[in-house]
Short mmCIF file of C-alpha atoms and ligand atoms in Angstrom, two decimals:
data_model
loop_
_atom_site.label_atom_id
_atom_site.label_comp_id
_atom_site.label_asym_id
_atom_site.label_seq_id
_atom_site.Cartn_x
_atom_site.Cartn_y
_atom_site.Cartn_z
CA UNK A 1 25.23 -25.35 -18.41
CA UNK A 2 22.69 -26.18 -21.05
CA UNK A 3 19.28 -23.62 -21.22
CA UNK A 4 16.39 -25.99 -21.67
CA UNK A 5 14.54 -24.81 -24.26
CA UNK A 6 11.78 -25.67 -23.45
CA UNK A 7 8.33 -23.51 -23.13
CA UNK A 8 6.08 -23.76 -20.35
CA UNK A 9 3.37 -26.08 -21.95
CA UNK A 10 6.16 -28.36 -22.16
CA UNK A 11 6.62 -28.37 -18.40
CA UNK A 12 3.15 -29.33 -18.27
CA UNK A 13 3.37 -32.54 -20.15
CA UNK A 14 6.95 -33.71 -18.33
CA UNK A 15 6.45 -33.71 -14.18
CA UNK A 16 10.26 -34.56 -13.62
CA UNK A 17 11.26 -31.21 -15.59
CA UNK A 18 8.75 -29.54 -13.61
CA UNK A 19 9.77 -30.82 -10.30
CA UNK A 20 13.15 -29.03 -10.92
CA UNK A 21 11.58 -26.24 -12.95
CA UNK A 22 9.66 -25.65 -9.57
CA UNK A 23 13.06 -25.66 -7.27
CA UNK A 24 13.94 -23.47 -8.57
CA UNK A 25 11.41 -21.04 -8.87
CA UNK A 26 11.18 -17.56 -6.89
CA UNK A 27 8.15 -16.19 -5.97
CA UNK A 28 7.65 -12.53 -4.57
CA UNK A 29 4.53 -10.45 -3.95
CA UNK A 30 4.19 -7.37 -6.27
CA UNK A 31 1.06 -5.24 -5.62
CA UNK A 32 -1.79 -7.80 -5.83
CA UNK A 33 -0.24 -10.33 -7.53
CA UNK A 34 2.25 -13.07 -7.08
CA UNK A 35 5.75 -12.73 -9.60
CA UNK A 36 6.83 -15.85 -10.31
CA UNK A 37 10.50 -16.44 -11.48
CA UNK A 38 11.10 -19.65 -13.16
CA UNK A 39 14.93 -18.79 -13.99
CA UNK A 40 16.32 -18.03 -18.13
CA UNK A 41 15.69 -22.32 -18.26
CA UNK A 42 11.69 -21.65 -18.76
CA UNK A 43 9.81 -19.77 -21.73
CA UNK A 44 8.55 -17.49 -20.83
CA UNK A 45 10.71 -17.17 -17.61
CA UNK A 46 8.59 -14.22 -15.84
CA UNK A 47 4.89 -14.72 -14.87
CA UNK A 48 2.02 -12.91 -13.03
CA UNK A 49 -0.35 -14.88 -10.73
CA UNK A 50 -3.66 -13.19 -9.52
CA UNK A 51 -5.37 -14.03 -6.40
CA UNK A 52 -7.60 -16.20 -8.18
CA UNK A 53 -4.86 -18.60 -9.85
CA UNK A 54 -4.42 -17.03 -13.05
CA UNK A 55 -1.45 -16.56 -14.97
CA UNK A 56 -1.53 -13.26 -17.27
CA UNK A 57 0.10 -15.95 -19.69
CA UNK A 58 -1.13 -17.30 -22.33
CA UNK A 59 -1.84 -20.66 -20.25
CA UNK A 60 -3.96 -19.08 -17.70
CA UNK A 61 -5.61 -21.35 -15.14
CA UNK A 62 -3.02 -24.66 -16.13
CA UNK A 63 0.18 -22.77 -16.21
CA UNK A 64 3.02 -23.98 -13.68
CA UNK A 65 3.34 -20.75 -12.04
CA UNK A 66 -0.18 -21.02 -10.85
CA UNK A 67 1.38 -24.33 -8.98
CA UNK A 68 4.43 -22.97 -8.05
CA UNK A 69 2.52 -20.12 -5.99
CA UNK A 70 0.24 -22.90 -4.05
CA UNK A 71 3.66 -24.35 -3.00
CA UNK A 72 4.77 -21.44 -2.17
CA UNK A 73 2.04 -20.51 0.38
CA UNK A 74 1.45 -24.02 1.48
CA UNK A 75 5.19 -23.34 2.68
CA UNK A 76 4.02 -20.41 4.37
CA UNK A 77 4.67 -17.81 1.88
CA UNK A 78 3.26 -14.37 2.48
CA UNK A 79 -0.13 -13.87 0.73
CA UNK A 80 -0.99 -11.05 -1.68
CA UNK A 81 -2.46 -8.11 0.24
CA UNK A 82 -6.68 -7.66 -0.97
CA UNK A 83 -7.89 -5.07 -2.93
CA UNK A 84 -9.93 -2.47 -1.55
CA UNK A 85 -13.92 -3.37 -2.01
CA UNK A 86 -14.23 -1.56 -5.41
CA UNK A 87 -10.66 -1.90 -6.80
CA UNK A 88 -10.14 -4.27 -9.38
CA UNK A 89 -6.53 -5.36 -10.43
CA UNK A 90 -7.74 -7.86 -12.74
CA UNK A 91 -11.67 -8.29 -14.43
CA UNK A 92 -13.26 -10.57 -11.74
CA UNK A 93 -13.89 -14.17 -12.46
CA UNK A 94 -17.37 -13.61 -11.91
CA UNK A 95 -19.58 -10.72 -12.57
CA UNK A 96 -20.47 -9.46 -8.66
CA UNK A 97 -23.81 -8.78 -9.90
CA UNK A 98 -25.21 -11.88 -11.66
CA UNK A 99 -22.20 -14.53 -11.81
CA UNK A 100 -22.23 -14.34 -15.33
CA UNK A 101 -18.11 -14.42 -17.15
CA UNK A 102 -16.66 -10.63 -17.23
CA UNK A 103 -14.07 -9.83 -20.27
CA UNK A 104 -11.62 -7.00 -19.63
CA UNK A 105 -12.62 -4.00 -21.37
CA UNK A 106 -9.93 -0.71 -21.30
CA UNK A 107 -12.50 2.05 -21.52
CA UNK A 108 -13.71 1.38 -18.13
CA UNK A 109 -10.10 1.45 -16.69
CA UNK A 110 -9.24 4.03 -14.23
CA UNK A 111 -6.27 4.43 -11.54
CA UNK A 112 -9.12 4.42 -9.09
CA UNK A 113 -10.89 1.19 -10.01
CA UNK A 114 -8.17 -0.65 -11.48
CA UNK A 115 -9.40 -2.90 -14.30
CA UNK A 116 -12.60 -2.34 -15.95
CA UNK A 117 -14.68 -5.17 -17.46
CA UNK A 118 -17.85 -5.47 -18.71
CA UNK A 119 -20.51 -8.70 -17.84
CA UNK A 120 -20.92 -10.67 -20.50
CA UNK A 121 -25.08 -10.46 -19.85
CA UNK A 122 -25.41 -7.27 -18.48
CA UNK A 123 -22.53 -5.68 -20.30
CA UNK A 124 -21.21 -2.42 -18.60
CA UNK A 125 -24.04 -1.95 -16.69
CA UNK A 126 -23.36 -4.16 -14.40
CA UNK A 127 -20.08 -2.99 -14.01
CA UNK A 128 -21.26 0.57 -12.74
CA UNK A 129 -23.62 -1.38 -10.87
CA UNK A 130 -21.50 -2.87 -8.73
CA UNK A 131 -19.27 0.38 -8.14
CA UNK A 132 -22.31 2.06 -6.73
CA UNK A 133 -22.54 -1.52 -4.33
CA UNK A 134 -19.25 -0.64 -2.85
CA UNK A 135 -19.95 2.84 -2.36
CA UNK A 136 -23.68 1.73 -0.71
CA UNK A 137 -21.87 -0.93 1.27
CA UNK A 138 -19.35 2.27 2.20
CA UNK A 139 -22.08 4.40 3.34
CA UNK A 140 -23.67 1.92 5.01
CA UNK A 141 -20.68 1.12 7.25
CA UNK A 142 -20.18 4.67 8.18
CA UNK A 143 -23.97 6.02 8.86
CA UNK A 144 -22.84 8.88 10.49
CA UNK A 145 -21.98 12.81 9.66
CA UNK A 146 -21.47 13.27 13.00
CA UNK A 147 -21.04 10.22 15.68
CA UNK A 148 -22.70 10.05 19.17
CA UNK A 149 -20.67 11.08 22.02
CA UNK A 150 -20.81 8.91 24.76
CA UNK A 151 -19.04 8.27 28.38
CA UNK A 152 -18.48 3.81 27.47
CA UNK A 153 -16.34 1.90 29.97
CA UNK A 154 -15.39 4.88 31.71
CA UNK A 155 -14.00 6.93 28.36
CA UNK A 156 -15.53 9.50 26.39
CA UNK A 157 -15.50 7.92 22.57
CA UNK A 158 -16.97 8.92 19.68
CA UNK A 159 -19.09 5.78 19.28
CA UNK A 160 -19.51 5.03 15.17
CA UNK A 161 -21.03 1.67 15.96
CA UNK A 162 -24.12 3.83 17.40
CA UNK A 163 -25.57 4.25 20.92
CA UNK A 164 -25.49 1.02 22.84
CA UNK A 165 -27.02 0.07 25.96
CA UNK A 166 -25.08 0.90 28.78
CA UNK A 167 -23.58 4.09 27.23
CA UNK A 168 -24.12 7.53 28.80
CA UNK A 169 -24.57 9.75 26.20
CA UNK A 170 -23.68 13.25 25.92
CA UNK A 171 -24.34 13.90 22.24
CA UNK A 172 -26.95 11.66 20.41
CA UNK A 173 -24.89 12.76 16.95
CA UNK A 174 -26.49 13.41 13.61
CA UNK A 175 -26.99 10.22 11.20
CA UNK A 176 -26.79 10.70 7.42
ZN1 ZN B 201 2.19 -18.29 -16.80
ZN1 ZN B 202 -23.50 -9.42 -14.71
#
């Protein structure tokens, strides 16, 4: 069996060595991305597909891969678990704060946050900006130190989504 030399820009430009390219592909989930395995016939052979349709190749947006992971969901392929609000495996298409284009940028890295970026308008600014978001919108959905006690549908629960009407309460719980 002959390898096709042949690099992945190539693929592009012939549909027919595609199509097979493409049957032969694997695709498996790893972390938040898609691995796609186009077999030692494609250059390069390994690729990395966010949840936005990018390749971490040099083709980006138009490389196969990116194709061969619709397929492989239209088929019914398991999808990519979602970060946690906050987390960032890749710089986001869009800065969350003003829409503007984000570029990746190392020194805001961390374990915690994943990849940092910075906006290309409001620079790293808006990249702390919308950390402290996620941690408002965080807050926000847990209000309480302590919850209310109350007596709903015939249980005692600690009721985090606040007194409601019908509840008996016997603890009115302290907000934050
Ligand atoms: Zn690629
Ligand atoms: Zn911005």
């Amino acid at each position: 069996m002959t390898t096709l030399d042949i690099s992945a820009f190539k693929f592009k430009l012939d549909p027919t060595a595609l199509q097979m390219a493409l049957q032969e592909v694997k695709v498996t989930l790893s972390g938040y991305f898609y691995a796609v395995d186009f077999g030692p016939g494609m250059r390069p052979q390994h690729h990395r597909v966010d949840k936005h349709r990018r390749c971490s190749c040099y083709l980006g947006e138009a490389c196969p891969a990116v194709q061969a992971v619709a397929d492989y969901l239209r088929a019914g392929g398991e999808r990519a678990p979602d970060p946690p609000p906050g987390y960032y495996p890749v710089a986001p298409v869009a800065c969350p704060i003003c829409g503007a284009a984000t570029i990746f940028d190392n020194s805001l890295s961390s374990k915690r946050r994943g990849a940092g970026w910075r906006c290309t308008k409001g620079g790293a600014g808006h990249y702390w900006q919308a950390q402290v978001k996620v941690l408002k919108e965080k807050a926000a959905a847990n209000p309480w130190i302590f919850p209310p006690v109350v007596v709903r549908g015939g249980r005692q629960i600690n009721a985090w989504d606040g007194i409601q009407t019908g509840d008996q309460v016997l603890y009115s719980g302290v907000p934050k």
